[in-house]
Short mmCIF file of C-alpha atoms and ligand atoms in Angstrom, two decimals:
data_model
loop_
_atom_site.label_atom_id
_atom_site.label_comp_id
_atom_site.label_asym_id
_atom_site.label_seq_id
_atom_site.Cartn_x
_atom_site.Cartn_y
_atom_site.Cartn_z
CA MET Z 1 47.20 -47.37 18.97
CA SER Z 2 44.42 -49.24 20.72
CA ALA Z 3 41.91 -51.26 18.75
CA PRO Z 4 38.50 -49.57 18.37
CA THR Z 5 36.01 -50.87 20.92
CA PRO Z 6 33.48 -53.16 19.23
CA GLU Z 7 30.02 -51.69 18.93
CA GLU Z 8 27.63 -52.77 21.66
CA LEU Z 9 24.88 -55.14 20.52
CA HIS Z 10 21.39 -55.22 21.98
CA ASP Z 11 19.14 -58.25 22.34
CA VAL Z 12 15.83 -57.13 20.91
CA ARG Z 13 12.57 -59.10 20.80
CA LEU Z 14 10.58 -57.98 17.79
CA HIS Z 15 6.95 -59.04 17.43
CA VAL Z 16 6.37 -59.28 13.70
CA ASN Z 17 3.28 -60.70 11.96
CA GLY Z 18 2.36 -62.68 15.08
CA SER Z 19 5.81 -64.28 15.53
CA VAL Z 20 8.65 -63.34 17.86
CA HIS Z 21 12.06 -62.62 16.33
CA GLU Z 22 15.03 -62.44 18.70
CA VAL Z 23 17.61 -60.23 17.04
CA HIS Z 24 21.05 -59.13 18.14
CA VAL Z 25 21.63 -55.64 16.71
CA PRO Z 26 23.54 -52.40 17.25
CA ALA Z 27 21.41 -49.46 18.44
CA ARG Z 28 21.76 -47.77 15.07
CA ARG Z 29 20.05 -50.65 13.18
CA LEU Z 30 17.01 -49.13 11.47
CA LEU Z 31 13.81 -51.13 11.85
CA SER Z 32 13.65 -51.45 8.04
CA ASP Z 33 17.10 -53.12 8.00
CA ALA Z 34 16.30 -55.31 11.01
CA LEU Z 35 13.17 -56.59 9.24
CA ARG Z 36 15.02 -57.27 5.99
CA HIS Z 37 18.41 -58.50 7.20
CA ASP Z 38 17.83 -59.86 10.69
CA CYS Z 39 14.29 -61.23 10.28
CA GLY Z 40 14.64 -62.13 6.59
CA LEU Z 41 11.41 -60.32 5.74
CA THR Z 42 12.46 -58.68 2.48
CA GLY Z 43 8.93 -57.65 1.52
CA THR Z 44 9.54 -54.30 3.20
CA HIS Z 45 11.38 -52.20 0.63
CA VAL Z 46 13.85 -49.39 1.23
CA GLY Z 47 13.92 -46.46 -1.17
CA CYS Z 48 15.01 -43.10 0.17
CA GLU Z 49 15.92 -44.03 3.76
CA HIS Z 50 14.88 -40.62 5.04
CA GLY Z 51 11.13 -40.79 5.37
CA VAL Z 52 10.05 -39.35 2.04
CA CYS Z 53 9.09 -42.23 -0.28
CA GLY Z 54 7.00 -44.50 1.95
CA ALA Z 55 8.27 -47.78 0.43
CA CYS Z 56 9.30 -48.98 3.90
CA THR Z 57 5.88 -48.35 5.52
CA VAL Z 58 4.87 -51.04 8.04
CA LEU Z 59 2.11 -51.13 10.63
CA VAL Z 60 3.18 -50.50 14.21
CA ASP Z 61 0.34 -51.41 16.56
CA GLY Z 62 -1.96 -51.19 13.56
CA ARG Z 63 -0.90 -47.73 12.37
CA PRO Z 64 1.29 -47.03 9.34
CA VAL Z 65 4.78 -45.86 10.24
CA ARG Z 66 8.04 -45.42 8.27
CA SER Z 67 10.28 -48.31 9.30
CA CYS Z 68 13.35 -46.38 8.07
CA LEU Z 69 12.62 -43.70 10.70
CA MET Z 70 12.44 -46.10 13.63
CA LEU Z 71 15.31 -47.82 15.39
CA ALA Z 72 14.85 -51.56 15.89
CA VAL Z 73 15.76 -51.12 19.59
CA SER Z 74 12.88 -48.66 19.91
CA ALA Z 75 10.34 -51.17 18.53
CA VAL Z 76 10.48 -53.62 21.45
CA ASP Z 77 7.06 -52.89 22.89
CA SER Z 78 5.22 -52.87 19.56
CA GLU Z 79 3.35 -55.31 17.35
CA ILE Z 80 4.66 -54.94 13.79
CA THR Z 81 2.87 -55.99 10.62
CA THR Z 82 4.80 -56.10 7.35
CA VAL Z 83 3.44 -56.73 3.87
CA GLU Z 84 4.07 -60.47 4.46
CA GLY Z 85 1.57 -60.30 7.32
CA LEU Z 86 -1.28 -58.93 5.20
CA THR Z 87 -2.10 -62.19 3.39
CA GLU Z 88 -5.06 -64.12 4.78
CA ALA Z 89 -4.40 -67.12 7.06
CA ASP Z 90 -5.07 -69.54 4.17
CA GLY Z 91 -2.47 -67.81 2.01
CA SER Z 92 -4.98 -66.03 -0.24
CA LEU Z 93 -4.60 -62.36 -1.09
CA SER Z 94 -6.03 -59.73 1.28
CA PRO Z 95 -8.69 -57.37 -0.16
CA VAL Z 96 -6.10 -54.65 -0.78
CA GLN Z 97 -3.68 -57.08 -2.45
CA GLN Z 98 -6.51 -58.50 -4.57
CA ALA Z 99 -7.58 -55.00 -5.61
CA PHE Z 100 -4.02 -54.11 -6.74
CA SER Z 101 -4.02 -57.23 -8.86
CA ASP Z 102 -7.51 -56.52 -10.28
CA CYS Z 103 -6.86 -52.83 -11.07
CA HIS Z 104 -3.24 -53.06 -12.26
CA GLY Z 105 -2.20 -50.98 -9.24
CA LEU Z 106 1.46 -51.83 -9.68
CA GLN Z 107 4.07 -51.94 -12.40
CA CYS Z 108 7.62 -52.58 -11.14
CA GLY Z 109 6.23 -53.24 -7.64
CA PHE Z 110 8.99 -51.49 -5.73
CA CYS Z 111 6.63 -49.07 -3.98
CA THR Z 112 3.82 -51.61 -3.54
CA PRO Z 113 4.54 -52.97 -0.03
CA GLY Z 114 4.32 -49.44 1.38
CA PHE Z 115 1.06 -48.74 -0.42
CA LEU Z 116 -0.48 -52.05 0.69
CA THR Z 117 0.30 -51.47 4.37
CA ALA Z 118 -0.76 -47.81 4.34
CA ILE Z 119 -4.04 -48.58 2.54
CA THR Z 120 -4.84 -51.56 4.77
CA ALA Z 121 -4.67 -49.27 7.81
CA GLY Z 122 -6.40 -46.43 5.97
CA LEU Z 123 -9.42 -48.59 5.10
CA GLU Z 124 -9.66 -49.77 8.67
CA GLU Z 125 -10.14 -46.15 9.70
CA ASN Z 126 -12.31 -45.20 6.73
CA PRO Z 127 -13.89 -48.29 5.10
CA ASP Z 128 -15.81 -46.32 2.47
CA PRO Z 129 -13.55 -43.56 1.14
CA THR Z 130 -14.49 -41.09 -1.59
CA GLU Z 131 -12.03 -40.73 -4.46
CA ASP Z 132 -10.53 -37.65 -2.79
CA GLU Z 133 -10.14 -39.51 0.48
CA ALA Z 134 -8.54 -42.43 -1.38
CA ARG Z 135 -6.03 -40.01 -2.91
CA GLU Z 136 -5.31 -38.48 0.51
CA MET Z 137 -4.79 -42.01 1.91
CA VAL Z 138 -1.88 -42.62 -0.47
CA ALA Z 139 -0.52 -39.05 -0.49
CA GLY Z 140 2.46 -40.01 1.67
CA ASN Z 141 3.69 -42.73 -0.70
CA LEU Z 142 5.64 -42.22 -3.91
CA CYS Z 143 5.37 -44.34 -7.06
CA ARG Z 144 7.60 -43.73 -10.06
CA CYS Z 145 5.69 -46.02 -12.46
CA THR Z 146 1.92 -45.96 -12.30
CA GLY Z 147 0.94 -42.29 -12.26
CA TYR Z 148 -1.26 -43.16 -9.25
CA GLN Z 149 -4.56 -43.44 -11.17
CA ASN Z 150 -4.72 -47.22 -10.84
CA ILE Z 151 -3.58 -47.05 -7.23
CA VAL Z 152 -6.50 -44.77 -6.38
CA LYS Z 153 -8.80 -47.19 -8.24
CA SER Z 154 -7.29 -50.03 -6.22
CA VAL Z 155 -8.16 -48.26 -2.95
CA LEU Z 156 -11.78 -47.90 -4.05
CA ARG Z 157 -11.88 -51.51 -5.32
CA ALA Z 158 -10.40 -52.80 -2.05
CA ALA Z 159 -13.16 -51.00 -0.15
CA GLU Z 160 -15.72 -52.76 -2.38
CA ILE Z 161 -14.14 -56.18 -1.87
CA GLN Z 162 -14.14 -55.65 1.89
CA ALA Z 163 -17.76 -54.54 1.89
CA GLU Z 164 -18.80 -57.56 -0.21
CA ALA Z 165 -16.92 -59.91 2.11
CA GLY Z 166 -18.58 -58.28 5.10
CA GLN Z 167 -22.05 -58.78 3.56
CA GLU Z 168 -21.37 -62.43 2.77
CA ARG Z 169 -20.29 -63.04 6.33
CA SER Z 170 -23.34 -61.40 7.91
CA MET V 1 22.98 -44.22 4.37
CA LYS V 2 23.30 -45.49 7.95
CA PRO V 3 23.69 -43.64 11.25
CA ALA V 4 27.09 -43.54 12.95
CA PRO V 5 27.31 -45.69 16.10
CA PHE V 6 25.83 -44.36 19.35
CA ALA V 7 24.98 -45.73 22.78
CA TYR V 8 21.27 -46.24 23.47
CA LEU V 9 19.27 -45.86 26.66
CA ARG V 10 15.57 -46.46 27.12
CA PRO V 11 14.86 -45.16 30.63
CA ALA V 12 11.61 -46.05 32.40
CA THR V 13 11.37 -42.87 34.49
CA LEU V 14 11.85 -39.17 33.81
CA GLU V 15 14.45 -38.98 36.62
CA GLU V 16 16.60 -41.65 34.95
CA ALA V 17 16.27 -39.91 31.59
CA LEU V 18 17.32 -36.55 33.04
CA ALA V 19 20.28 -38.11 34.88
CA ALA V 20 21.42 -39.79 31.65
CA LEU V 21 21.29 -36.50 29.73
CA ALA V 22 23.07 -34.58 32.50
CA GLY V 23 25.91 -37.08 32.61
CA GLN V 24 26.78 -36.87 28.89
CA GLN V 25 27.60 -33.81 26.86
CA GLY V 26 26.93 -35.62 23.58
CA ALA V 27 23.60 -37.19 24.58
CA LYS V 28 20.40 -36.36 22.70
CA VAL V 29 16.70 -37.05 23.25
CA LEU V 30 14.89 -39.40 20.83
CA ALA V 31 11.13 -38.81 20.65
CA GLY V 32 9.24 -39.73 17.45
CA GLY V 33 12.44 -39.75 15.43
CA GLN V 34 10.75 -38.22 12.39
CA SER V 35 13.31 -35.40 12.25
CA LEU V 36 16.19 -36.91 14.21
CA VAL V 37 16.50 -40.29 12.46
CA PRO V 38 16.90 -38.74 8.96
CA LEU V 39 19.59 -36.45 10.43
CA LEU V 40 21.35 -39.48 11.92
CA SER V 41 21.12 -41.43 8.66
CA MET V 42 22.48 -38.49 6.67
CA ARG V 43 25.12 -38.11 9.38
CA LEU V 44 24.19 -34.50 9.94
CA ALA V 45 23.90 -35.43 13.62
CA ALA V 46 26.16 -37.85 15.48
CA PRO V 47 25.21 -37.94 19.18
CA SER V 48 27.29 -40.15 21.49
CA THR V 49 24.15 -41.42 23.24
CA LEU V 50 20.45 -41.43 22.42
CA VAL V 51 18.07 -41.19 25.35
CA ASP V 52 14.85 -42.72 24.02
CA ILE V 53 11.91 -41.18 25.92
CA ASN V 54 9.26 -43.42 24.33
CA ALA V 55 8.99 -45.68 27.40
CA LEU V 56 8.47 -42.82 29.88
CA PRO V 57 5.07 -42.90 31.61
CA ASP V 58 2.44 -40.13 31.75
CA LEU V 59 3.62 -38.03 28.81
CA SER V 60 1.07 -39.00 26.13
CA HIS V 61 -1.73 -36.70 27.23
CA VAL V 62 -3.73 -34.16 25.24
CA ALA V 63 -5.38 -32.46 28.23
CA VAL V 64 -8.05 -29.85 27.57
CA SER V 65 -9.10 -27.36 30.24
CA ASP V 66 -10.63 -23.87 30.31
CA ASP V 67 -7.15 -22.38 29.95
CA GLY V 68 -6.22 -24.29 26.84
CA VAL V 69 -4.63 -27.50 25.62
CA ARG V 70 -1.66 -29.13 27.34
CA ILE V 71 0.19 -31.58 25.13
CA GLY V 72 2.57 -34.16 26.63
CA ALA V 73 5.96 -34.92 25.07
CA LEU V 74 4.81 -38.31 23.77
CA ALA V 75 1.49 -37.21 22.24
CA ARG V 76 1.83 -37.88 18.52
CA HIS V 77 0.68 -35.26 16.00
CA ALA V 78 -2.08 -37.73 15.01
CA GLU V 79 -3.42 -37.91 18.57
CA VAL V 80 -3.53 -34.14 18.93
CA LEU V 81 -5.25 -33.82 15.55
CA ALA V 82 -7.82 -36.47 16.52
CA SER V 83 -8.86 -34.67 19.71
CA ARG V 84 -12.18 -32.91 19.17
CA GLU V 85 -12.00 -31.19 22.53
CA ALA V 86 -8.60 -29.76 21.63
CA ALA V 87 -9.91 -28.49 18.28
CA GLU V 88 -12.85 -26.83 20.01
CA ARG V 89 -10.76 -25.14 22.68
CA GLN V 90 -8.10 -23.95 20.23
CA PRO V 91 -9.19 -24.44 16.59
CA LEU V 92 -5.82 -23.35 15.17
CA LEU V 93 -4.27 -26.62 16.42
CA ALA V 94 -6.24 -28.82 14.03
CA MET V 95 -6.15 -26.22 11.22
CA ALA V 96 -2.34 -26.28 11.29
CA LEU V 97 -1.75 -29.94 12.19
CA SER V 98 -3.62 -31.17 9.13
CA HIS V 99 -0.77 -29.56 7.11
CA VAL V 100 2.01 -31.21 9.14
CA ALA V 101 3.47 -33.92 6.90
CA HIS V 102 1.43 -37.01 5.98
CA ALA V 103 -0.63 -39.24 8.24
CA THR V 104 2.16 -41.82 8.39
CA ILE V 105 4.63 -39.26 9.76
CA ARG V 106 1.99 -37.83 12.13
CA ASN V 107 1.46 -41.30 13.60
CA ARG V 108 4.95 -41.25 15.05
CA GLY V 109 6.15 -37.61 15.18
CA THR V 110 5.37 -35.69 18.37
CA THR V 111 4.05 -32.15 18.53
CA VAL V 112 6.41 -31.26 21.36
CA GLY V 113 9.35 -32.71 19.39
CA SER V 114 8.47 -30.48 16.49
CA LEU V 115 8.56 -27.42 18.81
CA VAL V 116 11.98 -28.36 20.19
CA HIS V 117 13.27 -29.12 16.68
CA ALA V 118 12.44 -25.45 15.89
CA ASP V 119 12.27 -25.73 12.11
CA ALA V 120 11.13 -22.45 10.55
CA ALA V 121 9.42 -24.57 7.88
CA ALA V 122 7.34 -26.39 10.53
CA GLU V 123 3.82 -25.28 11.36
CA MET V 124 3.62 -25.81 15.12
CA PRO V 125 6.51 -23.58 16.29
CA MET V 126 4.85 -20.65 14.53
CA VAL V 127 1.43 -21.61 15.96
CA LEU V 128 2.86 -21.70 19.50
CA ARG V 129 4.34 -18.22 18.98
CA LEU V 130 1.17 -16.80 17.47
CA LEU V 131 -0.93 -18.12 20.36
CA GLU V 132 1.63 -16.97 22.95
CA GLY V 133 1.93 -20.45 24.43
CA SER V 134 4.81 -22.02 26.31
CA VAL V 135 6.82 -25.18 26.88
CA ASP V 136 7.60 -26.75 30.27
CA VAL V 137 11.05 -28.27 30.47
CA ALA V 138 12.75 -30.39 33.12
CA SER V 139 16.37 -31.16 33.97
CA VAL V 140 18.27 -32.42 37.03
CA ARG V 141 18.50 -28.74 37.97
CA GLY V 142 14.72 -28.35 38.20
CA ARG V 143 11.82 -27.24 36.04
CA ARG V 144 11.13 -24.06 34.12
CA THR V 145 8.57 -22.68 31.69
CA ILE V 146 9.82 -21.17 28.43
CA PRO V 147 7.39 -18.70 26.79
CA ALA V 148 7.13 -19.19 23.02
CA ALA V 149 8.68 -15.77 22.39
CA GLU V 150 11.88 -17.03 24.04
CA LEU V 151 11.90 -20.59 22.63
CA PHE V 152 13.34 -20.12 19.16
CA ALA V 153 16.98 -19.05 18.98
CA GLY V 154 17.80 -19.59 15.31
CA PRO V 155 17.44 -22.03 12.42
CA LEU V 156 16.76 -25.49 13.96
CA GLU V 157 17.80 -24.12 17.32
CA SER V 158 15.67 -23.83 20.43
CA THR V 159 16.72 -22.39 23.77
CA LEU V 160 16.51 -25.72 25.62
CA ALA V 161 19.80 -26.65 27.26
CA GLN V 162 21.40 -29.94 26.19
CA ASP V 163 20.34 -31.64 29.45
CA GLU V 164 16.69 -30.51 29.36
CA ILE V 165 13.64 -32.52 28.30
CA ALA V 166 10.51 -30.71 27.17
CA VAL V 167 7.74 -32.45 29.09
CA GLU V 168 4.69 -30.50 27.97
CA ALA V 169 3.56 -27.70 25.67
CA CYS V 170 0.68 -25.38 26.49
CA PHE V 171 -1.46 -23.84 23.74
CA PRO V 172 -3.83 -21.23 25.24
CA ALA V 173 -7.58 -21.44 24.56
CA LEU V 174 -9.16 -19.19 21.95
CA ALA V 175 -10.76 -16.33 23.87
CA PRO V 176 -14.37 -15.26 23.22
CA GLY V 177 -14.41 -12.70 20.42
CA ALA V 178 -11.17 -14.01 18.92
CA GLY V 179 -10.74 -15.83 15.64
CA VAL V 180 -7.99 -17.78 13.87
CA ALA V 181 -7.21 -19.01 10.35
CA PHE V 182 -4.47 -20.90 8.54
CA GLN V 183 -3.49 -21.39 4.90
CA GLU V 184 -0.41 -22.70 3.24
CA ILE V 185 0.95 -23.22 -0.22
CA ALA V 186 2.98 -26.39 -0.73
CA ARG V 187 3.90 -28.28 -3.89
CA ARG V 188 1.89 -31.27 -2.71
CA HIS V 189 -0.41 -31.53 0.31
CA GLY V 190 1.70 -32.76 3.22
CA ASP V 191 4.97 -31.35 1.90
CA TYR V 192 6.72 -28.65 3.85
CA ALA V 193 5.12 -25.27 3.09
CA LEU V 194 6.63 -22.90 0.52
CA VAL V 195 4.83 -20.31 2.64
CA GLY V 196 2.33 -20.85 5.44
CA VAL V 197 0.35 -18.06 7.10
CA ALA V 198 -1.79 -18.05 10.23
CA ALA V 199 -3.74 -15.15 11.70
CA HIS V 200 -5.09 -14.45 15.18
CA VAL V 201 -7.52 -11.56 15.66
CA GLU V 202 -9.35 -10.21 18.68
CA THR V 203 -12.59 -8.36 18.14
CA ASP V 204 -14.89 -6.26 20.28
CA GLY V 205 -18.40 -5.62 18.94
CA GLY V 206 -17.28 -6.27 15.36
CA GLU V 207 -14.21 -4.00 15.65
CA VAL V 208 -10.79 -5.63 15.30
CA THR V 209 -8.87 -4.64 18.44
CA ARG V 210 -5.74 -6.74 17.86
CA ALA V 211 -4.45 -8.60 14.80
CA ARG V 212 -1.32 -10.70 14.49
CA VAL V 213 -0.01 -12.84 11.65
CA GLY V 214 2.51 -15.71 11.80
CA PHE V 215 4.67 -17.02 8.96
CA VAL V 216 6.06 -20.47 8.18
CA SER V 217 8.99 -21.01 5.77
CA VAL V 218 9.56 -17.32 5.07
CA SER V 219 12.44 -16.42 7.42
CA ASP V 220 14.83 -18.81 9.18
CA VAL V 221 12.86 -18.68 12.45
CA PRO V 222 9.08 -18.61 13.01
CA VAL V 223 8.03 -14.95 12.79
CA VAL V 224 4.90 -13.26 14.16
CA VAL V 225 4.04 -9.69 13.12
CA ASP V 226 1.53 -7.41 14.87
CA VAL V 227 -0.56 -5.73 12.15
CA THR V 228 -3.20 -4.12 14.39
CA ASP V 229 -2.18 -0.64 13.17
CA SER V 230 -1.81 -1.54 9.50
CA LEU V 231 -5.01 -3.35 8.66
CA ASP V 232 -5.35 -1.38 5.39
CA ASP V 233 -2.11 -2.96 4.09
CA PRO V 234 -1.06 -5.76 6.43
CA ALA V 235 1.12 -7.53 3.83
CA SER V 236 3.50 -4.56 3.47
CA ALA V 237 3.73 -4.24 7.23
CA ALA V 238 4.58 -7.93 7.44
CA LEU V 239 7.14 -7.83 4.63
CA ALA V 240 8.92 -4.97 6.39
CA GLU V 241 9.72 -7.41 9.20
CA LEU V 242 10.37 -10.53 7.13
CA GLU V 243 13.42 -11.55 5.16
CA PRO V 244 12.17 -14.01 2.55
CA ALA V 245 14.99 -16.30 1.44
CA ASP V 246 15.82 -18.25 -1.72
CA ASP V 247 16.18 -22.00 -1.56
CA ILE V 248 15.71 -24.97 -3.89
CA HIS V 249 11.96 -24.89 -3.27
CA ALA V 250 11.16 -21.25 -4.08
CA THR V 251 12.76 -17.90 -4.84
CA ALA V 252 12.64 -15.03 -2.34
CA ALA V 253 10.52 -13.04 -4.79
CA TYR V 254 7.94 -15.84 -5.04
CA ARG V 255 7.83 -16.12 -1.24
CA ALA V 256 7.27 -12.34 -0.96
CA HIS V 257 4.48 -12.67 -3.52
CA LEU V 258 2.82 -15.44 -1.49
CA VAL V 259 3.06 -13.32 1.67
CA LYS V 260 1.31 -10.47 -0.19
CA VAL V 261 -1.49 -12.72 -1.40
CA LEU V 262 -2.00 -14.87 1.69
CA THR V 263 -1.73 -12.27 4.47
CA PRO V 264 -4.93 -10.30 3.71
CA ARG V 265 -6.76 -13.51 2.78
CA VAL V 266 -5.96 -15.28 6.04
CA LEU V 267 -6.68 -12.16 8.12
CA ALA V 268 -10.11 -11.92 6.50
CA ASP V 269 -10.71 -15.60 7.28
CA ALA V 270 -9.78 -15.03 10.92
CA VAL V 271 -12.19 -12.07 11.20
CA HIS V 272 -14.97 -14.25 9.73
CA HIS V 273 -14.07 -16.99 12.16
CA ALA V 274 -14.41 -14.58 15.10
CA ARG V 275 -17.84 -13.44 13.82
CA ASP V 276 -19.09 -16.98 13.14
CA ARG V 277 -18.08 -18.11 16.61
CA LYS V 278 -20.11 -15.29 18.11
CA LYS V 279 -23.20 -16.37 16.20
CA SER V 280 -23.03 -20.04 17.20
C1 FAD O 1 8.76 -36.81 5.04
C2 FAD O 1 8.58 -35.87 6.21
C3 FAD O 1 7.78 -34.75 6.07
C4 FAD O 1 7.59 -33.87 7.11
N1 FAD O 1 6.81 -32.77 6.91
C5 FAD O 1 6.61 -31.92 7.93
C6 FAD O 1 5.79 -30.75 7.76
O1 FAD O 1 5.22 -30.51 6.67
N2 FAD O 1 5.65 -29.92 8.81
C7 FAD O 1 6.25 -30.16 10.03
O2 FAD O 1 6.07 -29.38 10.95
N3 FAD O 1 7.01 -31.25 10.22
C8 FAD O 1 7.21 -32.13 9.22
N4 FAD O 1 8.00 -33.24 9.45
C9 FAD O 1 8.68 -33.40 10.78
C10 FAD O 1 7.77 -34.00 11.83
O3 FAD O 1 6.74 -33.12 12.19
C11 FAD O 1 8.53 -34.41 13.11
O4 FAD O 1 7.72 -35.28 13.77
C12 FAD O 1 8.83 -33.35 14.13
O5 FAD O 1 9.52 -32.30 13.53
C13 FAD O 1 9.75 -33.84 15.25
O6 FAD O 1 9.07 -34.60 16.19
P1 FAD O 1 9.66 -36.01 16.64
O7 FAD O 1 8.87 -36.46 17.80
O8 FAD O 1 9.71 -36.92 15.48
O9 FAD O 1 11.14 -35.62 17.16
P2 FAD O 1 12.55 -36.31 16.96
O10 FAD O 1 12.86 -36.52 15.54
O11 FAD O 1 12.65 -37.50 17.86
O12 FAD O 1 13.48 -35.16 17.57
C14 FAD O 1 13.71 -33.94 16.88
C15 FAD O 1 14.65 -33.07 17.71
O13 FAD O 1 14.01 -32.59 18.87
C16 FAD O 1 14.62 -33.10 20.06
N5 FAD O 1 13.51 -33.49 20.96
C17 FAD O 1 12.36 -34.13 20.58
N6 FAD O 1 11.52 -34.24 21.63
C18 FAD O 1 12.15 -33.64 22.67
C19 FAD O 1 11.78 -33.41 24.04
N7 FAD O 1 10.59 -33.81 24.51
N8 FAD O 1 12.66 -32.77 24.83
C20 FAD O 1 13.86 -32.35 24.35
N9 FAD O 1 14.27 -32.54 23.08
C21 FAD O 1 13.41 -33.17 22.26
C22 FAD O 1 15.50 -34.24 19.62
O14 FAD O 1 16.62 -34.38 20.45
C23 FAD O 1 15.89 -33.81 18.21
O15 FAD O 1 16.93 -32.91 18.27
C24 FAD O 1 8.21 -34.14 8.39
C25 FAD O 1 9.00 -35.28 8.56
C26 FAD O 1 9.20 -36.14 7.48
C27 FAD O 1 10.06 -37.36 7.67
S1 FES O 2 12.69 -45.81 2.66
FE1 FES O 2 11.51 -45.17 4.35
S2 FES O 2 10.37 -43.58 3.52
FE2 FES O 2 11.69 -44.05 1.87
S1 FES O 3 5.07 -49.56 -9.35
FE1 FES O 3 7.10 -48.96 -9.75
S2 FES O 3 7.41 -47.45 -8.22
FE2 FES O 3 5.34 -47.88 -8.00
#
């Protein structure tokens, strides 16, 4: 009996949160696993691993995408932002992170990275959502703890914080 | 839950991609991955090679002309939904796409991929059939156009050969005097439909001259029923041609009930749509 041929590994350059990560991975490595295991960025959580829960949501070229439904080898040409990349340059919380803290938008926190990334992109597209629009913004993410009420409040609060920051700047 | 090993190719031209598919019986196309990657992870699919088409040039278009809307293989659901010109030329596109999954899935999943995937629970295969559109496919053997009526072979099975790539889908424009409507019932917005119904009517001076209704998630393929001659009871005419099935999401009886309720409602919406378009 011949020994099984070792699986081919690919050299992949991932652009994550403004840094380059050179990883050496099989083609079947999911982007979620590459971020966690190969880049050491464990902020991205993995729940269902088939696209349903949204815990693994990251931004790919600014748009929210399920990292468990992308292969790392397929992410070469993209700029990826994980929850670690949302914090401001000085280490302070981003408006969405601050709002989750203010409004008690998390309990166990397992789902939170996916909500933070999805809402960050959602507010970029719609900086002043109504409550219904806020609910729609998080409709693709599951949370087993909060019952969503405080997450919806957090979306609205984040919009306020962003608007206030914008006014101060101008 | 991890995929089984496979070889991976990321060709830069369509010719290379077609040659790679032709050379390998077990090769499969990877587009947005929103249906294929879960199947790989659950090991319901185990291709020997994945041919990733995401680096191919000139396939991301949503091109609107007098004839209709041509959608390239790499246009994401989100890009099609965002096109105002597309929604004006064929309003059913946006009506249905807003029910396709959640925004996060639409950012990556392609409309053409959803047609090839041929899920009877997916909105766009039914919409393509209802509008009598088509898909252009390429292989090393040449190109051909598959009309929607010949695209869907069975559950999750389209009539593309293993070595073919769908390069473009064509959704015809909505003709003057015609109207469309779409409604679906799902447990949560963005979930797959328990039942989805779309209608396409043609009118002439207020008279309905042709009426067709399409169904999502009722049978195991997308079904379109011509109800022109049964406008007094279109739901019974439709049910005569449908075989509602039980699954974990709904019973067959509940699906039949939804068909009865939604069919006349959506037809009425489509007739209104035709009239409103005439006014504006
Ligand atoms: C949580 C979740 C919810 C969803 N809800 C819905 C929903 O409500 N309604 C709905 O319609 N869809 C839904 N989807 C599926 C989604 O619309 C997919 O994007 C779509 O079905 C497939 O497109 P894709 O580009 O991701 O294809 P892929 O996953 O890359 O491919 C799917 C299949 O099609 C083949 N293929 C793809 N493109 C081509 C091509 N150009 N030529 C030849 N073969 C090709 C692949 O080989 C594969 O077999 C959902 C998905 C998820 C994860
Ligand atoms: S882990 Fe990706 S969606 Fe659940
Ligand atoms: S806070 Fe626990 S799952 Fe959302």
